[in-house]
Amino acid sequence: MYRARGFQLPGTRGAASATLAQHDFVHVLADYGTTMEGELEVFAFVGRADPDPKGFAWLATMIGLFETGYVDRQGFFESNVRDRVLDNPGMDVRLADAIRRGKAVAENLGRDLFTVDYHSVAEHPVTLLADLLEIPAKSEEALAAGSAGPFDPGGISEFQRAAGERAAQQPAAT
């Protein structure tokens, strides 16, 4: 996922923090892309998966930052502040499904997904870890509404794809 987007691995120079890596593990385990739509799905999922109601602030914060036009770029995101992602067809279905899936995780796991030590289990297959965390599959309705995973063509933004292509053209470090 990192390589396709031109991201550096956490812990290396110029990379995101280890805390952000926790978030990125959720992208892969819950099968959400890294477009703005996918980010909203991740934060709806993570916010509801936290048994503490304050976890839902993650989604409120994302909406407040990006949907209001207050922030037009942040790290690996660049957006047109005139675009209202929540107005995109199917986003209501996708967010409702992410919340449904997060609720199931909260009821089964009973703790904040950001407290899971994903690094200690990173060598295990994704499907096994998703099963251990009891992450339900996306609904057919969410898939039909366009919910894409991080490895699907629709799960990466053009900005990220271009960054990945630029990084691939750079000579390998020795």
XYZ file of N, CA and C in Angstrom:
522
model
N 0.833 -1.185 0.000
C 0.000 0.000 0.000
C 0.881 1.253 0.000
N 1.913 1.241 0.827
C 2.789 2.413 0.904
C 3.528 2.653 -0.407
N 4.057 1.596 -0.970
C 4.857 1.727 -2.189
C 4.028 2.321 -3.332
N 2.790 1.865 -3.506
C 1.942 2.347 -4.606
C 1.633 3.831 -4.474
N 1.715 4.357 -3.253
C 1.368 5.761 -3.001
C 2.596 6.650 -2.818
N 3.770 6.052 -2.902
C 4.994 6.818 -2.720
C 5.271 7.154 -1.265
N 4.626 6.427 -0.343
C 4.826 6.674 1.087
C 6.111 5.978 1.543
N 6.780 6.577 2.490
C 7.920 5.938 3.143
C 7.391 5.055 4.273
N 8.109 4.001 4.595
C 7.688 3.142 5.698
C 7.839 3.879 7.026
N 6.874 3.727 7.941
C 6.996 4.373 9.248
C 8.323 3.995 9.903
N 8.916 4.963 10.550
C 10.208 4.755 11.190
C 11.374 5.133 10.304
N 11.106 5.411 9.020
C 12.173 5.837 8.131
C 12.067 7.341 7.909
N 13.139 7.908 7.396
C 13.195 9.348 7.174
C 12.090 9.816 6.216
N 11.388 10.851 6.598
C 10.338 11.413 5.779
C 9.016 10.658 5.830
N 8.921 9.692 6.742
C 7.720 8.861 6.824
C 6.734 9.391 7.857
N 5.549 8.851 7.776
C 4.530 9.150 8.783
C 4.932 8.501 10.105
N 4.308 8.954 11.172
C 4.619 8.432 12.498
C 4.085 7.016 12.684
N 4.572 6.348 13.715
C 4.082 5.005 14.039
C 2.592 5.044 14.383
N 2.135 6.152 14.947
C 0.709 6.294 15.265
C -0.123 6.267 13.990
N 0.340 6.952 12.965
C -0.384 6.936 11.698
C -0.366 5.540 11.095
N 0.694 4.787 11.334
C 0.757 3.416 10.829
C -0.383 2.586 11.415
N -0.771 2.836 12.664
C -1.912 2.136 13.261
C -3.148 2.359 12.399
N -3.346 3.591 11.994
C -4.466 3.961 11.146
C -4.364 3.226 9.804
N -3.166 3.137 9.262
C -2.975 2.496 7.963
C -3.228 0.992 8.022
N -2.913 0.365 9.147
C -3.252 -1.050 9.311
C -4.765 -1.232 9.189
N -5.529 -0.295 9.741
C -6.988 -0.379 9.675
C -7.460 -0.264 8.227
N -6.822 0.596 7.432
C -7.175 0.680 6.005
C -7.128 -0.715 5.377
N -6.062 -1.435 5.649
C -5.870 -2.751 5.035
C -6.812 -3.784 5.645
N -6.879 -3.842 6.962
C -7.702 -4.867 7.622
C -9.191 -4.692 7.354
N -9.653 -3.454 7.304
C -11.078 -3.198 7.084
C -11.402 -3.013 5.606
N -10.381 -2.994 4.759
C -10.539 -2.919 3.303
C -11.123 -1.591 2.829
N -10.484 -0.502 3.264
C -10.886 0.831 2.815
C -9.727 1.500 2.093
N -10.037 2.157 0.982
C -9.043 2.872 0.206
C -8.553 4.122 0.915
N -7.650 4.820 0.249
C -7.046 6.020 0.831
C -7.466 7.290 0.106
N -8.570 7.240 -0.613
C -9.174 8.451 -1.164
C -9.876 9.175 -0.016
N -10.372 10.360 -0.262
C -11.109 11.061 0.795
C -12.324 10.262 1.237
N -12.998 9.617 0.282
C -14.149 8.784 0.637
C -13.714 7.642 1.549
N -12.604 7.001 1.208
C -12.078 5.911 2.022
C -11.662 6.377 3.400
N -11.088 7.576 3.477
C -10.706 8.116 4.787
C -11.937 8.317 5.669
N -12.995 8.838 5.082
C -14.223 9.013 5.863
C -14.769 7.664 6.316
N -14.684 6.657 5.464
C -15.121 5.321 5.864
C -14.268 4.792 7.015
N -12.949 4.952 6.925
C -12.067 4.480 7.997
C -12.410 5.166 9.314
N -12.594 6.471 9.271
C -12.861 7.185 10.521
C -14.250 6.883 11.068
N -15.219 6.600 10.206
C -16.533 6.153 10.683
C -16.396 4.782 11.338
N -15.639 3.906 10.700
C -15.400 2.555 11.223
C -14.657 2.605 12.565
N -13.529 3.301 12.593
C -12.703 3.381 13.797
C -13.451 4.089 14.926
N -14.139 5.171 14.573
C -14.862 5.926 15.591
C -15.928 5.097 16.269
N -16.644 4.275 15.498
C -17.695 3.446 16.084
C -17.129 2.191 16.720
N -15.967 1.728 16.259
C -15.347 0.533 16.838
C -14.827 0.796 18.247
N -14.578 2.045 18.573
C -14.118 2.404 19.919
C -15.310 2.309 20.866
N -15.223 1.485 21.905
C -16.351 1.368 22.826
C -16.632 2.661 23.599
N -15.650 3.552 23.663
C -15.843 4.843 24.316
C -16.499 5.784 23.306
N -17.644 6.377 23.629
C -18.330 7.258 22.676
C -17.466 8.400 22.141
N -16.419 8.788 22.858
C -15.555 9.864 22.365
C -14.846 9.471 21.071
N -14.766 8.173 20.799
C -14.126 7.709 19.572
C -14.808 8.248 18.327
N -16.094 8.553 18.434
C -16.821 9.051 17.273
C -16.325 10.441 16.860
N -15.566 11.087 17.734
C -14.980 12.392 17.401
C -14.047 12.298 16.200
N -13.488 11.101 15.936
C -12.623 10.937 14.768
C -13.367 11.321 13.494
N -14.582 10.802 13.342
C -15.356 11.104 12.142
C -15.760 12.572 12.115
N -16.205 13.083 13.242
C -16.611 14.489 13.301
C -15.446 15.407 12.937
N -14.251 15.066 13.389
C -13.065 15.869 13.089
C -12.751 15.840 11.600
N -12.787 14.655 11.004
C -12.510 14.546 9.569
C -13.511 15.355 8.759
N -14.772 15.237 9.105
C -15.789 16.001 8.379
C -15.555 17.490 8.581
N -15.258 17.883 9.803
C -15.015 19.287 10.087
C -13.819 19.840 9.334
N -12.776 19.040 9.198
C -11.577 19.510 8.512
C -11.748 19.594 7.008
N -12.261 18.552 6.406
C -12.266 18.473 4.957
C -13.569 18.905 4.307
N -14.689 18.648 4.902
C -15.964 18.986 4.269
C -16.287 20.476 4.349
N -15.705 21.168 5.306
C -15.976 22.598 5.425
C -15.102 23.422 4.496
N -14.072 22.803 3.937
C -13.135 23.535 3.094
C -12.057 24.233 3.905
N -12.044 24.009 5.210
C -11.045 24.639 6.070
C -9.646 24.118 5.756
N -9.552 22.850 5.410
C -8.271 22.226 5.084
C -8.355 21.712 3.647
N -7.399 22.089 2.813
C -7.413 21.579 1.440
C -6.291 20.589 1.184
N -5.332 20.522 2.056
C -4.288 19.506 1.933
C -3.738 19.200 3.320
N -3.427 17.945 3.494
C -2.881 17.484 4.755
C -2.071 16.236 4.458
N -0.781 16.302 4.649
C 0.062 15.146 4.412
C -0.083 14.638 2.988
N -0.676 13.469 2.854
C -0.791 12.805 1.566
C -2.117 13.097 0.872
N -2.837 14.109 1.361
C -4.133 14.439 0.783
C -4.100 15.814 0.168
N -4.747 15.903 -0.955
C -4.954 17.188 -1.596
C -6.375 17.131 -2.139
N -7.182 18.107 -1.773
C -8.569 18.058 -2.233
C -9.015 19.424 -2.720
N -9.978 19.389 -3.602
C -10.614 20.609 -4.059
C -11.636 20.979 -3.002
N -11.465 22.119 -2.353
C -12.349 22.475 -1.244
C -13.784 22.716 -1.705
N -14.010 22.776 -2.991
C -15.380 22.897 -3.499
C -16.090 21.545 -3.552
N -15.302 20.461 -3.572
C -15.894 19.121 -3.579
C -16.424 18.805 -2.191
N -17.608 18.289 -2.149
C -18.209 17.845 -0.894
C -18.372 16.341 -0.995
N -17.414 15.639 -0.427
C -17.362 14.184 -0.536
C -18.646 13.547 -0.012
N -19.200 14.092 1.045
C -20.422 13.515 1.603
C -21.599 13.617 0.647
N -21.519 14.504 -0.331
C -22.580 14.633 -1.329
C -22.446 13.616 -2.463
N -21.328 12.906 -2.510
C -21.129 11.930 -3.579
C -22.166 10.819 -3.478
N -22.658 10.350 -4.606
C -23.640 9.263 -4.574
C -23.102 8.053 -3.803
N -23.929 7.536 -2.930
C -23.585 6.330 -2.182
C -22.823 6.550 -0.895
N -22.366 7.768 -0.607
C -21.593 7.983 0.616
C -22.422 7.714 1.867
N -23.714 7.986 1.825
C -24.555 7.689 2.979
C -24.558 6.193 3.271
N -24.632 5.394 2.227
C -24.631 3.937 2.371
C -23.269 3.463 2.876
N -22.210 4.008 2.314
C -20.856 3.604 2.692
C -20.555 3.944 4.145
N -20.940 5.149 4.581
C -20.690 5.528 5.973
C -21.546 4.713 6.933
N -22.791 4.483 6.573
C -23.652 3.663 7.429
C -23.074 2.258 7.578
N -22.541 1.705 6.493
C -21.951 0.376 6.562
C -20.682 0.371 7.412
N -19.862 1.408 7.292
C -18.651 1.497 8.114
C -19.024 1.576 9.594
N -20.066 2.323 9.903
C -20.523 2.424 11.292
C -21.055 1.065 11.768
N -21.810 0.379 10.924
C -22.315 -0.967 11.269
C -21.163 -1.920 11.574
N -20.153 -1.898 10.712
C -19.004 -2.782 10.906
C -18.235 -2.413 12.168
N -18.072 -1.106 12.400
C -17.388 -0.666 13.615
C -18.125 -1.073 14.873
N -19.439 -0.993 14.846
C -20.248 -1.400 16.002
C -20.010 -2.874 16.337
N -19.963 -3.714 15.307
C -19.708 -5.141 15.525
C -18.341 -5.356 16.168
N -17.331 -4.612 15.713
C -15.996 -4.735 16.306
C -16.020 -4.277 17.760
N -16.690 -3.173 18.047
C -16.776 -2.674 19.430
C -17.412 -3.719 20.338
N -18.466 -4.341 19.855
C -19.162 -5.343 20.672
C -18.334 -6.601 20.862
N -17.542 -6.982 19.861
C -16.760 -8.212 19.942
C -15.381 -8.017 20.557
N -14.691 -6.965 20.176
C -13.319 -6.736 20.644
C -13.309 -5.974 21.959
N -14.165 -4.967 22.061
C -14.297 -4.224 23.312
C -13.169 -3.261 23.633
N -12.391 -2.864 22.631
C -11.345 -1.860 22.878
C -11.040 -1.091 21.606
N -10.440 0.060 21.776
C -10.073 0.953 20.685
C -9.119 0.229 19.730
N -9.410 0.267 18.447
C -8.544 -0.389 17.460
C -7.141 0.206 17.415
N -6.994 1.440 17.861
C -5.661 2.045 17.864
C -4.801 1.534 19.020
N -5.367 0.713 19.908
C -4.567 0.123 20.985
C -4.037 -1.258 20.608
N -4.448 -1.787 19.475
C -3.969 -3.092 19.016
C -2.536 -2.934 18.516
N -1.646 -3.837 18.919
C -0.256 -3.805 18.458
C -0.166 -4.564 17.131
N -0.464 -3.868 16.052
C -0.463 -4.495 14.731
C 0.941 -4.904 14.303
N 1.943 -4.178 14.755
C 3.313 -4.494 14.358
C 3.702 -5.899 14.825
N 3.186 -6.318 15.965
C 3.548 -7.637 16.494
C 2.885 -8.781 15.727
N 1.864 -8.478 14.933
C 1.159 -9.521 14.187
C 1.182 -9.274 12.684
N 2.025 -8.337 12.249
C 2.046 -7.913 10.844
C 2.424 -9.030 9.877
N 3.105 -10.065 10.341
C 3.510 -11.135 9.427
C 2.374 -12.118 9.134
N 1.263 -12.002 9.846
C 0.120 -12.897 9.634
C -0.718 -12.430 8.437
N -1.396 -13.350 7.786
C -2.263 -12.960 6.660
C -3.356 -11.979 7.099
N -3.661 -11.058 6.225
C -4.676 -10.038 6.507
C -6.008 -10.681 6.869
N -6.396 -11.701 6.130
C -7.696 -12.334 6.392
C -7.740 -12.954 7.782
N -6.637 -13.525 8.243
C -6.593 -14.103 9.587
C -6.769 -13.013 10.638
N -6.052 -11.899 10.479
C -6.156 -10.812 11.452
C -7.551 -10.195 11.448
N -8.135 -10.031 10.277
C -9.496 -9.496 10.204
C -10.470 -10.433 10.911
N -10.257 -11.736 10.770
C -11.102 -12.701 11.467
C -10.895 -12.630 12.976
N -9.634 -12.518 13.413
C -9.344 -12.431 14.852
C -9.968 -11.189 15.486
N -9.980 -10.085 14.728
C -10.586 -8.848 15.224
C -12.103 -8.838 15.002
N -12.605 -9.893 14.370
C -14.037 -10.053 14.077
C -14.591 -8.870 13.282
N -13.838 -8.489 12.249
C -14.274 -7.414 11.356
C -15.232 -8.014 10.334
N -16.485 -7.594 10.360
C -17.428 -8.146 9.380
C -17.115 -7.651 7.966
N -17.559 -8.404 6.999
C -17.386 -8.017 5.598
C -18.222 -6.778 5.300
N -17.799 -6.062 4.272
C -18.605 -4.939 3.787
C -19.924 -5.487 3.254
N -20.949 -4.696 3.349
C -22.240 -5.108 2.805
C -22.221 -5.025 1.284
N -23.086 -5.771 0.664
C -23.240 -5.702 -0.793
C -23.636 -4.287 -1.220
N -24.450 -3.628 -0.392
C -24.890 -2.269 -0.702
C -23.717 -1.292 -0.707
N -22.810 -1.436 0.263
C -21.639 -0.545 0.317
C -20.733 -0.780 -0.882
N -20.554 -2.035 -1.245
C -19.735 -2.347 -2.418
C -20.374 -1.777 -3.682
N -21.683 -1.939 -3.792
C -22.388 -1.398 -4.960
C -22.330 0.127 -4.989
N -22.224 0.743 -3.800
C -22.150 2.205 -3.703
C -20.744 2.724 -3.973
N -19.786 1.812 -4.188
C -18.438 2.236 -4.575
C -17.364 2.102 -3.525
N -17.650 1.458 -2.397
C -16.626 1.297 -1.369
C -15.480 0.457 -1.924
N -14.306 1.053 -1.992
C -13.124 0.402 -2.575
C -12.083 0.124 -1.496
N -11.332 -0.936 -1.691
C -10.247 -1.268 -0.781
C -8.961 -0.566 -1.182
N -7.933 -0.661 -0.337
C -6.682 0.049 -0.615
C -5.938 -0.464 -1.844
N -6.259 -1.670 -2.288
C -5.575 -2.243 -3.445
C -6.455 -2.251 -4.696
N -7.652 -1.706 -4.584
C -8.552 -1.589 -5.731
C -8.199 -0.323 -6.509
N -8.431 -0.313 -7.821
C -8.141 0.900 -8.609
C -8.830 2.152 -8.057
N -10.043 2.025 -7.562
C -10.759 3.175 -7.014
C -10.376 3.513 -5.584
N -9.429 2.790 -5.004
C -9.043 2.998 -3.611
C -7.820 3.872 -3.422
N -7.351 4.484 -4.496
C -6.173 5.358 -4.423
C -6.489 6.631 -5.209
N -6.100 7.766 -4.670
C -6.372 9.030 -5.364
C -5.351 9.238 -6.479
N -5.698 10.084 -7.429
C -4.764 10.403 -8.515
C -3.503 11.057 -7.964
N -3.654 11.890 -6.947
C -2.522 12.541 -6.289
C -1.566 11.489 -5.722
N -2.119 10.480 -5.030
C -1.302 9.420 -4.441
C -0.692 8.530 -5.522
N -1.482 8.224 -6.552
C -0.965 7.396 -7.652
C 0.239 8.080 -8.304
N 0.130 9.381 -8.551
C 1.239 10.129 -9.163
C 2.460 10.132 -8.244
N 2.241 10.263 -6.943
C 3.359 10.230 -5.985
C 4.037 8.866 -6.012
N 3.252 7.804 -6.117
C 3.810 6.457 -6.208
C 4.609 6.254 -7.479
N 4.094 6.784 -8.587
C 4.817 6.663 -9.863
C 6.126 7.430 -9.819
N 6.112 8.634 -9.212
C 7.354 9.405 -9.078
C 8.366 8.652 -8.219
N 7.886 8.085 -7.127
C 8.801 7.345 -6.232
C 9.378 6.117 -6.929
N 8.583 5.456 -7.759
C 9.060 4.271 -8.473
C 10.149 4.609 -9.489
N 10.153 5.846 -9.979
C 11.139 6.271 -10.970
C 12.453 6.704 -10.327
N 12.456 6.884 -9.009
C 13.674 7.290 -8.308
C 14.635 6.103 -8.208
N 15.934 6.361 -8.304
C 16.887 5.274 -8.141
C 16.807 4.705 -6.726
N 16.980 3.411 -6.623
C 16.915 2.748 -5.316
C 18.079 3.211 -4.441
N 17.789 3.413 -3.162
C 18.835 3.803 -2.202
C 19.694 2.582 -1.909
N 20.971 2.835 -1.759
C 21.872 1.708 -1.457
C 22.343 1.769 -0.035
